[in-house]
């Protein structure tokens, strides 16, 4: 089951997003830039924001969802401070990437695609990142960790868990 997050926005986020919506009102195809603005300002697409777009731009909510689901740039859950992305490409998979992601999911108590309730970690699986020589590989934000064993992968996670 997906974790639920309370939607909180700052006054400046609200003002910035409202200005975008006002600008996009009445523009054909305005829903796409509105979604992009929402993703940029809030870091994900909360239901409250999708409803606001639907109302202001007079665009059906269901179609907004369909559009947002189609493009991988949009996310329906907030990202954690650290996004852990485990490569599940063939080279990594045959070298045990499945065990690593399972162990991370158990330790963080979330499934791939989810974020921990403290918003510290997001867990994802990804396709080959072109570092097959280092398989199995994972990234934490921009950092790449390769030639992982389960023990080494556990150590990587502990390092970030201990971080601030
Ligand atoms: S399969 Fe993982 S980097 Fe290529």
CSV table of C-alpha atoms and ligand atoms in Angstrom, one decimal:
chain,number,residue,atom,x,y,z
A,1,UNK,CA,0.0,0.0,0.0
A,2,UNK,CA,1.3,3.5,-0.9
A,3,UNK,CA,2.2,5.8,2.0
A,4,UNK,CA,-0.1,8.9,2.4
A,5,UNK,CA,1.5,12.3,2.9
A,6,UNK,CA,-0.2,15.3,4.2
A,7,UNK,CA,-0.2,18.1,1.7
A,8,UNK,CA,1.5,21.3,3.0
A,9,UNK,CA,2.4,24.3,0.9
A,10,UNK,CA,4.1,27.5,1.8
A,11,UNK,CA,2.6,30.9,0.9
A,12,UNK,CA,5.3,31.5,-1.7
A,13,UNK,CA,4.6,28.2,-3.4
A,14,UNK,CA,0.9,29.0,-3.5
A,15,UNK,CA,1.5,32.4,-4.9
A,16,UNK,CA,4.0,31.2,-7.5
A,17,UNK,CA,1.7,28.4,-8.6
A,18,UNK,CA,-1.3,30.6,-8.7
A,19,UNK,CA,0.5,33.1,-11.0
A,20,UNK,CA,1.3,30.2,-13.4
A,21,UNK,CA,-2.3,29.1,-13.4
A,22,UNK,CA,-3.5,32.6,-14.1
A,23,UNK,CA,-1.1,32.9,-17.0
A,24,UNK,CA,-2.1,29.5,-18.4
A,25,UNK,CA,-5.9,30.1,-18.1
A,26,UNK,CA,-7.6,29.8,-21.5
A,27,UNK,CA,-4.5,28.7,-23.3
A,28,UNK,CA,-5.0,25.5,-25.4
A,29,UNK,CA,-2.8,22.7,-24.0
A,30,UNK,CA,-2.2,24.7,-20.8
A,31,UNK,CA,-2.6,21.6,-18.6
A,32,UNK,CA,0.9,20.2,-19.6
A,33,UNK,CA,2.9,23.3,-18.5
A,34,UNK,CA,0.7,23.5,-15.4
A,35,UNK,CA,1.6,20.0,-14.4
A,36,UNK,CA,5.3,20.8,-15.1
A,37,UNK,CA,5.1,23.9,-12.9
A,38,UNK,CA,3.4,21.9,-10.1
A,39,UNK,CA,6.1,19.2,-10.3
A,40,UNK,CA,8.8,21.9,-10.2
A,41,UNK,CA,7.3,23.9,-7.4
A,42,UNK,CA,6.0,21.1,-5.1
A,43,UNK,CA,8.4,18.3,-6.2
A,44,UNK,CA,5.4,16.0,-6.9
A,45,UNK,CA,1.8,16.2,-7.9
A,46,UNK,CA,-0.5,16.3,-4.8
A,47,UNK,CA,-4.2,15.6,-5.4
A,48,UNK,CA,-5.0,19.0,-4.0
A,49,UNK,CA,-2.9,20.6,-6.8
A,50,UNK,CA,-4.4,18.4,-9.5
A,51,UNK,CA,-7.8,19.5,-8.4
A,52,UNK,CA,-6.8,23.1,-8.5
A,53,UNK,CA,-5.4,22.8,-12.0
A,54,UNK,CA,-8.6,21.0,-13.1
A,55,UNK,CA,-10.8,23.7,-11.6
A,56,UNK,CA,-8.8,26.7,-12.8
A,57,UNK,CA,-8.1,25.4,-16.3
A,58,UNK,CA,-11.5,23.7,-16.6
A,59,UNK,CA,-9.8,20.5,-17.6
A,60,UNK,CA,-11.2,17.1,-16.5
A,61,UNK,CA,-9.3,15.6,-13.5
A,62,UNK,CA,-9.3,12.1,-15.0
A,63,UNK,CA,-7.5,13.4,-18.1
A,64,UNK,CA,-4.9,15.2,-16.0
A,65,UNK,CA,-4.2,11.9,-14.2
A,66,UNK,CA,-3.8,10.1,-17.5
A,67,UNK,CA,-1.4,12.7,-18.8
A,68,UNK,CA,0.7,12.7,-15.6
A,69,UNK,CA,0.8,8.9,-15.5
A,70,UNK,CA,2.0,8.8,-19.1
A,71,UNK,CA,5.2,10.8,-18.5
A,72,UNK,CA,7.9,9.6,-16.1
A,73,UNK,CA,8.9,13.2,-15.2
A,74,UNK,CA,5.8,13.4,-13.0
A,75,UNK,CA,5.5,11.8,-9.6
A,76,UNK,CA,2.5,11.4,-7.4
A,77,UNK,CA,4.5,11.0,-4.2
A,78,UNK,CA,7.1,13.4,-2.8
A,79,UNK,CA,10.7,12.4,-3.2
A,80,UNK,CA,12.8,11.7,-0.2
A,81,UNK,CA,16.0,13.6,0.6
A,82,UNK,CA,17.9,10.6,-0.8
A,83,UNK,CA,16.6,8.8,-3.9
A,84,UNK,CA,18.1,5.3,-4.0
A,85,UNK,CA,17.8,3.9,-7.5
A,86,UNK,CA,18.8,0.2,-7.9
A,87,UNK,CA,19.7,-0.8,-11.5
A,88,UNK,CA,17.6,-3.8,-12.5
A,89,UNK,CA,19.2,-4.1,-16.0
A,90,UNK,CA,20.3,-7.6,-17.1
A,91,UNK,CA,23.9,-7.3,-16.0
A,92,UNK,CA,23.0,-6.0,-12.5
A,93,UNK,CA,20.0,-8.4,-12.2
A,94,UNK,CA,22.1,-11.5,-12.8
A,95,UNK,CA,24.6,-10.3,-10.2
A,96,UNK,CA,22.1,-10.0,-7.4
A,97,UNK,CA,20.4,-6.5,-7.8
A,98,UNK,CA,17.0,-8.2,-6.9
A,99,UNK,CA,18.3,-9.2,-3.5
A,100,UNK,CA,19.7,-5.7,-2.9
A,101,UNK,CA,16.4,-4.0,-3.7
A,102,UNK,CA,14.5,-6.5,-1.6
A,103,UNK,CA,16.8,-6.0,1.3
A,104,UNK,CA,16.4,-2.2,1.0
A,105,UNK,CA,12.7,-2.5,0.8
A,106,UNK,CA,12.6,-4.6,3.9
A,107,UNK,CA,14.9,-2.3,5.8
A,108,UNK,CA,13.1,1.0,4.8
A,109,UNK,CA,9.7,-0.6,5.0
A,110,UNK,CA,8.7,0.7,1.6
A,111,UNK,CA,8.2,-0.7,-1.9
A,112,UNK,CA,10.1,0.6,-5.0
A,113,UNK,CA,8.3,3.8,-6.1
A,114,UNK,CA,7.5,4.8,-2.5
A,115,UNK,CA,9.0,7.3,0.0
A,116,UNK,CA,9.6,6.7,3.7
A,117,UNK,CA,7.1,8.6,6.0
A,118,UNK,CA,10.0,10.8,7.3
A,119,UNK,CA,10.7,11.7,3.6
A,120,UNK,CA,14.3,10.7,4.0
A,121,UNK,CA,14.4,7.9,1.4
A,122,UNK,CA,12.8,7.1,-1.9
A,123,UNK,CA,13.4,3.7,-3.4
A,124,UNK,CA,13.3,3.1,-7.1
A,125,UNK,CA,14.4,0.5,-9.6
A,126,UNK,CA,15.8,1.7,-12.9
A,127,UNK,CA,17.0,0.4,-16.3
A,128,UNK,CA,20.6,0.0,-17.2
A,129,UNK,CA,22.5,3.2,-16.5
A,130,UNK,CA,25.4,2.2,-18.7
A,131,UNK,CA,27.8,1.1,-15.9
A,132,UNK,CA,27.4,-2.6,-16.5
A,133,UNK,CA,31.2,-3.2,-15.8
A,134,UNK,CA,30.4,-2.2,-12.2
A,135,UNK,CA,27.4,-4.4,-11.9
A,136,UNK,CA,25.5,-4.6,-9.6
A,137,UNK,CA,25.1,-0.8,-9.4
A,138,UNK,CA,22.9,1.6,-7.5
A,139,UNK,CA,22.8,5.4,-7.2
A,140,UNK,CA,21.9,7.6,-4.2
A,141,UNK,CA,21.0,11.0,-5.7
A,142,UNK,CA,24.1,11.6,-7.9
A,143,UNK,CA,26.5,9.2,-6.2
A,144,UNK,CA,27.2,5.8,-8.0
A,145,UNK,CA,28.0,2.7,-6.0
A,146,UNK,CA,29.2,-0.4,-7.9
A,147,UNK,CA,30.5,-3.9,-7.6
A,148,UNK,CA,28.0,-4.3,-4.7
A,149,UNK,CA,27.6,-7.3,-2.5
A,150,UNK,CA,24.7,-7.5,-0.2
A,151,UNK,CA,27.0,-6.6,2.7
A,152,UNK,CA,28.5,-3.6,0.8
A,153,UNK,CA,25.0,-2.4,-0.2
A,154,UNK,CA,23.8,-2.6,3.5
A,155,UNK,CA,26.8,-0.5,4.5
A,156,UNK,CA,25.9,2.2,1.9
A,157,UNK,CA,22.4,2.4,3.3
A,158,UNK,CA,23.6,2.6,6.9
A,159,UNK,CA,25.9,5.5,5.9
A,160,UNK,CA,22.9,7.5,4.7
A,161,UNK,CA,20.7,6.4,7.6
A,162,UNK,CA,23.3,7.7,10.0
A,163,UNK,CA,23.7,11.0,8.1
A,164,UNK,CA,21.8,14.0,9.5
B,1,LIG,S1,22.6,-3.4,-16.3
B,1,LIG,FE1,23.1,-2.2,-14.5
B,1,LIG,S2,24.4,-0.7,-15.3
B,1,LIG,FE2,23.9,-1.8,-17.0
